[in-house]
């Protein structure tokens, strides 16, 4: 054993860990109430539920900013037993708890209150402006949101070679910077524009997959049985989780042994139900893969939003939209839906799951064009925060990018820069985590294929355990041990790059649109 392993941890470490585990008991109880609100709660329960959640949030915040934490952290940071190996369990826990404590205590309470009050009004103004296609109405509120975000960024601070965006993004993905994101997004955009031009030309020439799969009307109870079967098959553990229905699918829960997924159903869109279910299963399999002995501490938490999204996107796209998956799943479709799918062949279903159509709306976008929607938002919010773009000029900047990157004319701000709630909620630095997730998914998946062998042959046989086990071992079990960029280097031996995602998209879409 090394000296570090035998050295005794200070009592402060035990006290701190016990304290954060207790805070987690409160916080995770709030998660369960939140899940209930979206799935089962009767509508008239809303007002009382809001009070319950606010009270829990207050208590959790109080525990997270308890002044004793500063002393415990200082003692631990001065202890060799904690710091000698930076990737050891205590070192990781202390590093992450320090970050969380500084975040929770760096904002003056007056600013927290001002942000909360302003964004609550801004959300309302945004909803009205969106309804009326009236950007001018939202404009002063977005100006306030940008100004408040700048003040928040100043409280957090950023590196000398960085910018305000970095300070905000850090709350969603620790360590993520605008320069790092742009370093991957710019080459991605250049190649993606080319691929989308090819796809558009092919579609205009009448080439591309059939849409028949997406036009089927299938009973919702049968769809439920089908997606539940797929969720079990890919390895979501129903003894340690549930799958329910909500308007917006999400993954919540309280613990690695109690993970709550939701999905949604439309009679005429089984593809959406399957995609949403596999996506949330990816999040859920990550949560179930965290180690029980670390729950309530950073070592038992996911790295951040980008890596979480890499897990959901991998199961949704790299697995669920692959030809191999459909050669296993197509006969199952027949088992579950019988005559209703009798007119379809495997090629039509696989093609239908992979149709690409540049459009205006992010949440309706396909696997390839989705990333363009994100890049546009990243470029614009970065420019707003840097002062390179005035809020008044946002609609024109938005529309010209949609034309340039996606080839679409934006007919109204409602279908343009007013479509998303995120900025009105005050969330800046959030959007890129979606595309970072796609990029990490593609890079991790290439590595898994290299290490595990013929994944396609496994999927075609319905064998998903090898991939799941690989993700458990390389990603889930580490909790927050590594930051996302570091994790990527450790697993794949390379920094994050646009190449694996482009290889994945080009390799799939070129033959489909040939
Ligand atoms: Zn997701």
Coordinates of C-alpha atoms and ligand atoms in Angstrom, one line a residue:
X1 CA 0.0 0.0 0.0
X2 CA 1.2 3.5 -0.7
X3 CA 1.7 6.0 2.1
X4 CA -1.3 8.0 0.8
X5 CA -3.6 5.0 1.2
X6 CA -2.4 4.3 4.7
X7 CA -2.3 7.9 5.9
X8 CA -5.4 8.6 8.0
X9 CA -8.1 10.9 6.7
X10 CA -8.9 13.8 9.0
X11 CA -12.1 13.7 11.1
X12 CA -13.2 16.8 9.0
X13 CA -13.4 14.6 6.0
X14 CA -15.9 12.2 7.7
X15 CA -17.9 15.2 9.0
X16 CA -18.1 16.8 5.6
X17 CA -19.1 13.6 3.8
X18 CA -21.8 12.9 6.4
X19 CA -23.1 16.4 6.0
X20 CA -23.3 16.2 2.1
X21 CA -24.9 12.8 2.3
X22 CA -27.6 14.3 4.6
X23 CA -28.1 17.2 2.2
X24 CA -28.5 14.6 -0.6
X25 CA -31.3 12.9 1.3
X26 CA -33.2 16.2 1.3
X27 CA -32.3 17.0 -2.3
X28 CA -33.2 13.6 -3.7
X29 CA -36.6 13.8 -1.8
X30 CA -37.2 17.0 -3.8
X31 CA -36.4 15.1 -7.0
X32 CA -39.1 12.5 -6.2
X33 CA -41.6 15.3 -5.7
X34 CA -40.6 16.8 -9.0
X35 CA -41.0 13.5 -10.8
X36 CA -44.4 13.0 -9.2
X37 CA -45.5 16.5 -10.3
X38 CA -44.7 15.6 -13.9
X39 CA -46.3 12.2 -13.9
X40 CA -49.0 11.5 -11.3
X41 CA -49.9 14.6 -9.3
X42 CA -53.5 15.9 -9.7
X43 CA -53.5 19.4 -11.2
X44 CA -54.9 21.1 -8.1
X45 CA -51.9 19.8 -6.1
X46 CA -49.7 22.3 -7.8
X47 CA -49.7 25.2 -5.3
X48 CA -48.9 23.0 -2.3
X49 CA -46.3 21.1 -4.3
X50 CA -44.6 24.4 -5.2
X51 CA -44.4 25.3 -1.5
X52 CA -43.0 21.8 -0.6
X53 CA -40.3 22.1 -3.3
X54 CA -39.4 25.7 -2.3
X55 CA -39.0 24.6 1.3
X56 CA -36.8 21.6 0.4
X57 CA -34.8 23.9 -1.9
X58 CA -34.3 26.3 0.9
X59 CA -33.2 23.6 3.4
X60 CA -30.9 22.0 0.8
X61 CA -29.3 25.4 0.0
X62 CA -28.9 26.1 3.7
X63 CA -27.1 22.8 4.1
X64 CA -24.9 23.5 1.0
X65 CA -23.8 26.9 2.3
X66 CA -23.4 25.9 6.0
X67 CA -20.4 27.9 7.2
X68 CA -18.8 24.8 8.8
X69 CA -18.1 23.5 5.3
X70 CA -15.4 26.2 4.7
X71 CA -13.5 24.9 7.8
X72 CA -13.9 21.2 6.9
X73 CA -12.7 21.9 3.3
X74 CA -9.7 23.8 4.5
X75 CA -8.6 21.1 6.9
X76 CA -9.0 18.4 4.2
X77 CA -7.2 20.5 1.6
X78 CA -4.2 20.7 4.0
X79 CA -4.1 16.9 4.6
X80 CA -1.7 14.7 2.6
X81 CA -4.1 11.8 3.0
X82 CA -6.6 13.7 0.9
X83 CA -4.5 15.4 -1.7
X84 CA -1.6 13.1 -2.6
X85 CA -3.4 11.2 -5.3
X86 CA -5.6 13.7 -7.2
X87 CA -7.8 10.9 -8.6
X88 CA -8.3 9.2 -5.3
X89 CA -11.8 9.1 -3.8
X90 CA -11.2 11.8 -1.1
X91 CA -9.3 14.1 -3.4
X92 CA -12.1 14.0 -6.0
X93 CA -14.8 14.5 -3.4
X94 CA -12.9 17.5 -1.8
X95 CA -12.1 19.1 -5.2
X96 CA -15.8 18.9 -6.3
X97 CA -17.2 19.9 -3.0
X98 CA -14.9 23.0 -3.0
X99 CA -16.2 23.9 -6.5
X100 CA -19.8 23.5 -5.4
X101 CA -19.4 25.4 -2.2
X102 CA -17.7 28.3 -3.9
X103 CA -20.5 28.4 -6.6
X104 CA -23.1 28.3 -3.9
X105 CA -21.5 31.1 -1.8
X106 CA -20.0 33.4 -4.5
X107 CA -23.3 35.0 -5.6
X108 CA -24.6 37.7 -3.2
X109 CA -28.1 36.9 -2.1
X110 CA -29.4 40.1 -3.6
X111 CA -28.2 39.0 -7.1
X112 CA -29.8 35.5 -6.6
X113 CA -33.1 37.2 -5.8
X114 CA -32.8 39.6 -8.7
X115 CA -32.1 36.8 -11.1
X116 CA -35.0 34.8 -9.8
X117 CA -37.5 37.7 -10.0
X118 CA -36.3 38.9 -13.4
X119 CA -36.3 35.5 -15.1
X120 CA -39.7 34.7 -13.7
X121 CA -41.0 37.8 -15.4
X122 CA -38.9 37.3 -18.5
X123 CA -40.4 33.8 -19.0
X124 CA -43.8 35.3 -19.0
X125 CA -42.8 38.1 -21.4
X126 CA -41.1 35.5 -23.6
X127 CA -44.3 33.4 -23.8
X128 CA -46.4 36.4 -24.7
X129 CA -43.9 37.7 -27.2
X130 CA -43.6 34.3 -28.8
X131 CA -47.4 34.0 -29.1
X132 CA -47.7 37.4 -30.7
X133 CA -44.5 37.1 -32.8
X134 CA -43.3 40.3 -31.1
X135 CA -39.6 40.3 -30.4
X136 CA -39.7 44.0 -29.3
X137 CA -41.7 43.0 -26.3
X138 CA -39.1 40.4 -25.2
X139 CA -36.1 42.6 -26.1
X140 CA -35.7 44.6 -22.9
X141 CA -36.1 41.4 -20.8
X142 CA -33.4 39.6 -22.8
X143 CA -31.2 42.7 -22.3
X144 CA -31.8 42.4 -18.5
X145 CA -31.0 38.6 -18.6
X146 CA -27.8 39.2 -20.5
X147 CA -26.7 41.9 -18.0
X148 CA -27.6 39.7 -15.0
X149 CA -25.7 36.8 -16.5
X150 CA -22.6 39.1 -16.9
X151 CA -22.8 40.1 -13.3
X152 CA -23.1 36.4 -12.3
X153 CA -20.1 35.5 -14.5
X154 CA -18.1 38.3 -12.8
X155 CA -18.9 36.8 -9.4
X156 CA -17.7 33.4 -10.5
X157 CA -14.8 34.7 -12.5
X158 CA -13.0 33.1 -15.5
X159 CA -9.5 32.4 -16.7
X160 CA -7.2 35.2 -18.0
X161 CA -7.5 33.8 -21.5
X162 CA -11.2 33.1 -21.2
X163 CA -14.4 35.0 -21.4
X164 CA -17.7 35.5 -19.5
X165 CA -19.4 32.6 -21.3
X166 CA -16.9 30.2 -19.6
X167 CA -18.0 31.2 -16.1
X168 CA -21.6 30.5 -16.9
X169 CA -21.1 27.2 -18.8
X170 CA -19.1 25.8 -15.9
X171 CA -22.3 25.3 -13.9
X172 CA -23.6 22.9 -16.6
X173 CA -20.3 21.2 -17.5
X174 CA -17.4 21.9 -15.1
X175 CA -14.3 23.1 -17.0
X176 CA -16.1 23.7 -20.4
X177 CA -14.9 26.8 -22.1
X178 CA -16.1 28.7 -25.2
X179 CA -12.6 28.3 -26.8
X180 CA -12.8 24.5 -26.2
X181 CA -16.3 24.3 -27.7
X182 CA -15.5 26.5 -30.7
X183 CA -12.4 24.4 -31.4
X184 CA -14.7 21.4 -32.1
X185 CA -17.8 23.2 -33.4
X186 CA -16.1 25.2 -36.2
X187 CA -14.7 22.1 -38.0
X188 CA -18.0 20.3 -37.3
X189 CA -20.0 23.1 -38.9
X190 CA -17.8 23.2 -42.0
X191 CA -18.2 19.5 -42.6
X192 CA -21.8 19.4 -41.6
X193 CA -22.8 22.2 -44.0
X194 CA -21.3 20.1 -46.8
X195 CA -23.1 16.9 -45.8
X196 CA -26.4 18.7 -45.5
X197 CA -26.0 20.2 -49.0
X198 CA -25.5 16.7 -50.3
X199 CA -28.5 15.4 -48.5
X200 CA -30.7 18.3 -49.6
X201 CA -29.6 17.9 -53.3
X202 CA -30.3 14.2 -53.1
X203 CA -33.7 14.7 -51.5
X204 CA -34.6 17.3 -54.2
X205 CA -33.7 14.7 -56.8
X206 CA -36.2 12.3 -55.2
X207 CA -33.5 10.1 -53.5
X208 CA -33.5 9.2 -49.8
X209 CA -35.4 6.9 -47.4
X210 CA -39.2 6.3 -47.5
X211 CA -41.2 8.0 -44.9
X212 CA -43.8 5.2 -44.6
X213 CA -42.6 4.2 -41.1
X214 CA -43.3 7.6 -39.8
X215 CA -46.8 7.7 -41.2
X216 CA -48.1 4.7 -39.4
X217 CA -50.8 5.0 -36.8
X218 CA -50.2 2.5 -34.0
X219 CA -52.2 2.1 -30.7
X220 CA -50.6 3.7 -27.7
X221 CA -50.9 0.7 -25.4
X222 CA -49.1 -1.5 -28.0
X223 CA -46.4 1.3 -28.3
X224 CA -46.0 1.2 -24.5
X225 CA -45.5 -2.5 -24.5
X226 CA -43.0 -2.3 -27.4
X227 CA -40.8 0.5 -25.9
X228 CA -40.8 -1.2 -22.5
X229 CA -39.6 -4.4 -24.1
X230 CA -36.8 -2.5 -25.9
X231 CA -35.8 -0.7 -22.7
X232 CA -35.5 -4.0 -20.9
X233 CA -33.5 -5.5 -23.8
X234 CA -30.9 -2.8 -23.8
X235 CA -30.5 -3.2 -20.1
X236 CA -32.5 -0.6 -18.1
X237 CA -33.1 -2.4 -14.9
X238 CA -36.8 -2.3 -14.0
X239 CA -36.1 -3.6 -10.4
X240 CA -34.1 -0.3 -9.9
X241 CA -36.2 2.0 -12.0
X242 CA -39.5 2.8 -13.7
X243 CA -40.7 4.1 -17.0
X244 CA -43.8 6.4 -17.1
X245 CA -45.3 8.9 -19.4
X246 CA -45.0 12.8 -19.3
X247 CA -45.3 15.6 -21.8
X248 CA -41.6 16.2 -21.9
X249 CA -39.5 13.0 -21.5
X250 CA -36.9 13.2 -18.7
X251 CA -34.7 11.0 -16.4
X252 CA -35.1 11.7 -12.7
X253 CA -35.1 9.7 -9.5
X254 CA -33.5 9.6 -6.2
X255 CA -30.7 7.1 -6.2
X256 CA -28.9 4.5 -8.4
X257 CA -31.5 2.0 -7.2
X258 CA -34.5 4.3 -7.9
X259 CA -34.2 5.8 -11.4
X260 CA -37.4 7.4 -12.9
X261 CA -37.6 7.7 -16.6
X262 CA -40.5 9.1 -18.6
X263 CA -41.3 9.0 -22.3
X264 CA -44.2 10.2 -24.5
X265 CA -46.5 8.7 -27.1
X266 CA -48.2 9.9 -30.2
X267 CA -50.4 7.6 -32.2
X268 CA -48.7 8.5 -35.4
X269 CA -45.1 8.6 -34.3
X270 CA -43.8 5.4 -32.8
X271 CA -40.3 6.5 -33.9
X272 CA -40.5 9.4 -31.5
X273 CA -41.6 7.1 -28.6
X274 CA -38.8 4.7 -29.3
X275 CA -36.2 7.4 -29.7
X276 CA -37.3 9.2 -26.6
X277 CA -37.4 6.0 -24.6
X278 CA -33.9 4.8 -25.7
X279 CA -32.6 8.3 -25.1
X280 CA -33.9 8.4 -21.5
X281 CA -32.8 4.8 -21.0
X282 CA -29.2 6.0 -21.8
X283 CA -29.5 8.6 -19.0
X284 CA -31.0 6.0 -16.7
X285 CA -28.4 3.3 -17.4
X286 CA -25.8 5.9 -16.5
X287 CA -27.6 6.7 -13.2
X288 CA -28.0 3.0 -12.4
X289 CA -24.3 2.5 -13.2
X290 CA -23.1 4.9 -10.4
X291 CA -21.6 3.1 -7.5
X292 CA -24.0 2.7 -4.5
X293 CA -21.2 3.2 -1.9
X294 CA -20.6 6.7 -3.3
X295 CA -24.2 7.9 -3.6
X296 CA -24.6 11.3 -2.1
X297 CA -21.0 12.4 -2.8
X298 CA -19.4 13.6 -6.0
X299 CA -17.8 10.2 -6.6
X300 CA -21.4 8.9 -7.0
X301 CA -22.5 11.7 -9.3
X302 CA -22.4 12.0 -13.1
X303 CA -19.6 14.1 -14.6
X304 CA -21.9 16.8 -16.1
X305 CA -24.5 17.4 -18.7
X306 CA -22.3 16.7 -21.8
X307 CA -21.2 13.3 -20.6
X308 CA -24.8 12.5 -19.5
X309 CA -26.0 13.5 -22.9
X310 CA -23.4 11.3 -24.5
X311 CA -24.9 8.3 -22.9
X312 CA -28.5 9.1 -24.0
X313 CA -27.5 10.0 -27.5
X314 CA -25.4 6.8 -27.9
X315 CA -28.3 4.5 -27.1
X316 CA -30.7 6.7 -29.1
X317 CA -28.5 7.2 -32.2
X318 CA -25.4 5.0 -32.4
X319 CA -27.4 2.0 -31.3
X320 CA -31.1 2.8 -31.9
X321 CA -30.8 4.2 -35.4
X322 CA -28.2 1.6 -36.6
X323 CA -29.0 -1.0 -39.3
X324 CA -27.8 -3.8 -36.9
X325 CA -30.3 -2.7 -34.2
X326 CA -33.1 -2.8 -36.8
X327 CA -32.2 -6.2 -38.1
X328 CA -32.8 -7.4 -34.5
X329 CA -35.7 -5.1 -33.8
X330 CA -37.7 -5.3 -37.0
X331 CA -39.1 -8.8 -36.3
X332 CA -40.1 -7.5 -32.8
X333 CA -42.0 -4.7 -34.4
X334 CA -44.0 -7.3 -36.2
X335 CA -44.5 -9.3 -33.0
X336 CA -45.9 -6.2 -31.2
X337 CA -47.9 -4.5 -34.0
X338 CA -48.9 -7.4 -36.2
X339 CA -50.8 -6.5 -39.4
X340 CA -50.4 -2.8 -38.9
X341 CA -46.8 -3.0 -39.9
X342 CA -47.2 -5.9 -42.4
X343 CA -46.7 -3.5 -45.4
X344 CA -43.2 -2.4 -44.2
X345 CA -39.9 -4.0 -44.8
X346 CA -36.7 -3.6 -42.7
X347 CA -35.2 -1.1 -45.1
X348 CA -38.2 1.2 -44.9
X349 CA -38.1 1.2 -41.1
X350 CA -34.3 1.7 -40.8
X351 CA -34.5 4.5 -43.4
X352 CA -37.6 6.1 -41.8
X353 CA -35.7 6.2 -38.5
X354 CA -32.9 8.2 -40.2
X355 CA -34.6 10.8 -42.4
X356 CA -32.8 14.2 -42.5
X357 CA -34.8 17.3 -43.1
X358 CA -33.3 20.8 -42.3
X359 CA -36.0 22.8 -40.6
X360 CA -36.6 25.8 -38.3
X361 CA -37.3 24.1 -35.0
X362 CA -34.6 22.7 -32.8
X363 CA -36.8 20.2 -30.8
X364 CA -38.1 18.7 -34.1
X365 CA -34.7 18.4 -35.7
X366 CA -33.1 15.1 -36.8
X367 CA -29.8 13.6 -35.6
X368 CA -27.7 15.5 -38.2
X369 CA -29.3 19.0 -38.4
X370 CA -29.8 19.2 -34.6
X371 CA -26.2 20.2 -34.1
X372 CA -26.6 23.2 -36.4
X373 CA -29.4 24.5 -34.2
X374 CA -27.1 24.2 -31.2
X375 CA -24.1 25.8 -33.0
X376 CA -26.2 28.8 -34.0
X377 CA -27.3 29.3 -30.4
X378 CA -23.8 29.0 -29.1
X379 CA -22.4 31.5 -31.5
X380 CA -25.1 34.0 -30.7
X381 CA -25.1 33.8 -26.9
X382 CA -21.3 34.0 -26.9
X383 CA -21.5 37.2 -29.0
X384 CA -24.3 38.6 -26.8
X385 CA -22.1 38.1 -23.7
X386 CA -19.0 39.4 -25.3
X387 CA -20.9 42.6 -26.4
X388 CA -20.3 41.7 -30.0
X389 CA -24.0 41.5 -30.7
X390 CA -26.7 43.8 -29.4
X391 CA -29.9 42.2 -28.3
X392 CA -31.8 44.3 -30.8
X393 CA -29.9 42.7 -33.6
X394 CA -30.5 39.1 -32.5
X395 CA -33.4 38.3 -34.9
X396 CA -31.4 39.4 -38.0
X397 CA -28.3 37.5 -36.8
X398 CA -30.4 34.4 -36.1
X399 CA -32.1 34.5 -39.5
X400 CA -29.0 34.9 -41.5
X401 CA -27.3 32.0 -39.8
X402 CA -30.3 29.7 -40.4
X403 CA -30.1 30.6 -44.1
X404 CA -26.3 30.1 -44.2
X405 CA -26.1 26.9 -42.1
X406 CA -29.4 25.1 -42.7
X407 CA -30.6 26.7 -46.0
X408 CA -33.9 27.7 -44.5
X409 CA -35.7 31.1 -44.5
X410 CA -37.0 32.0 -41.1
X411 CA -40.6 33.3 -41.6
X412 CA -41.2 34.8 -38.1
X413 CA -39.4 35.3 -34.8
X414 CA -41.9 32.8 -33.2
X415 CA -40.3 30.2 -35.4
X416 CA -36.9 31.8 -35.0
X417 CA -35.1 33.4 -32.1
X418 CA -38.2 33.2 -29.8
X419 CA -38.7 29.4 -30.0
X420 CA -36.7 28.3 -27.0
X421 CA -37.4 29.1 -23.3
X422 CA -33.7 28.7 -22.2
X423 CA -32.5 32.3 -22.4
X424 CA -35.7 33.6 -20.9
X425 CA -35.0 31.3 -17.9
X426 CA -31.6 32.8 -17.6
X427 CA -29.7 29.7 -18.9
X428 CA -26.7 30.8 -21.0
X429 CA -23.9 28.3 -21.6
X430 CA -26.3 25.4 -21.6
X431 CA -27.2 24.6 -25.2
X432 CA -23.7 23.3 -26.3
X433 CA -23.9 20.4 -23.8
X434 CA -26.4 18.8 -26.3
X435 CA -23.9 18.8 -29.2
X436 CA -20.9 18.1 -26.9
X437 CA -23.0 15.0 -25.9
X438 CA -23.3 14.0 -29.6
X439 CA -19.6 14.5 -30.1
X440 CA -18.6 12.5 -27.0
X441 CA -21.1 9.7 -27.9
X442 CA -19.5 9.3 -31.3
X443 CA -15.9 9.3 -30.0
X444 CA -16.7 6.9 -27.1
X445 CA -18.6 4.6 -29.5
X446 CA -15.7 4.3 -31.9
X447 CA -13.5 3.4 -29.0
X448 CA -16.0 0.8 -27.7
X449 CA -16.1 -0.8 -31.2
X450 CA -12.3 -1.0 -31.2
X451 CA -12.2 -2.6 -27.8
X452 CA -15.2 -4.9 -28.0
X453 CA -15.1 -6.1 -31.6
X454 CA -18.1 -6.5 -33.9
X455 CA -20.7 -4.5 -32.0
X456 CA -23.0 -4.7 -35.1
X457 CA -23.1 -8.5 -34.9
X458 CA -23.9 -8.2 -31.2
X459 CA -26.7 -5.7 -31.7
X460 CA -28.2 -7.9 -34.6
X461 CA -28.4 -10.7 -32.0
X462 CA -30.0 -8.4 -29.4
X463 CA -26.8 -8.5 -27.3
X464 CA -26.4 -5.1 -25.7
X465 CA -24.7 -6.1 -22.4
X466 CA -21.1 -5.8 -23.7
X467 CA -21.6 -2.2 -24.7
X468 CA -23.5 -1.5 -21.4
X469 CA -20.7 -3.1 -19.4
X470 CA -18.0 -1.1 -21.2
X471 CA -19.8 2.1 -20.4
X472 CA -20.3 1.1 -16.8
X473 CA -16.7 0.3 -16.4
X474 CA -15.2 3.3 -18.3
X475 CA -17.6 6.0 -17.5
X476 CA -20.4 5.4 -15.0
X477 CA -18.4 3.8 -12.2
X478 CA -16.0 6.8 -12.0
X479 CA -18.6 9.3 -10.9
X480 CA -16.9 12.7 -11.0
X481 CA -13.4 11.3 -10.8
X482 CA -12.4 12.9 -14.2
X483 CA -13.6 16.2 -15.8
X484 CA -15.2 15.6 -19.2
X485 CA -12.2 16.5 -21.4
X486 CA -9.9 14.5 -19.2
X487 CA -12.3 11.5 -19.3
X488 CA -12.3 11.7 -23.1
X489 CA -8.5 11.6 -23.3
X490 CA -8.3 8.8 -20.8
X491 CA -10.8 6.6 -22.6
X492 CA -10.0 7.4 -26.3
X493 CA -6.4 8.6 -26.0
X494 CA -7.4 11.8 -27.9
X495 CA -9.0 15.1 -27.2
X496 CA -12.6 15.6 -28.3
X497 CA -12.8 16.0 -32.1
X498 CA -15.5 16.5 -34.7
X499 CA -14.2 13.6 -36.8
X500 CA -16.0 10.6 -35.1
X501 CA -19.4 12.3 -35.2
X502 CA -18.9 13.2 -38.9
X503 CA -17.7 9.7 -39.8
X504 CA -20.8 8.4 -38.1
X505 CA -23.2 10.8 -39.9
X506 CA -21.5 10.6 -43.3
X507 CA -21.1 6.8 -43.1
X508 CA -24.8 6.4 -42.5
X509 CA -26.4 9.2 -44.5
X510 CA -24.5 9.0 -47.7
X511 CA -25.7 5.4 -48.5
X512 CA -29.2 6.3 -47.5
X513 CA -29.3 9.3 -49.8
X514 CA -27.3 7.7 -52.7
Ligands
LIG1 ZN1 -31.0 14.0 -22.8

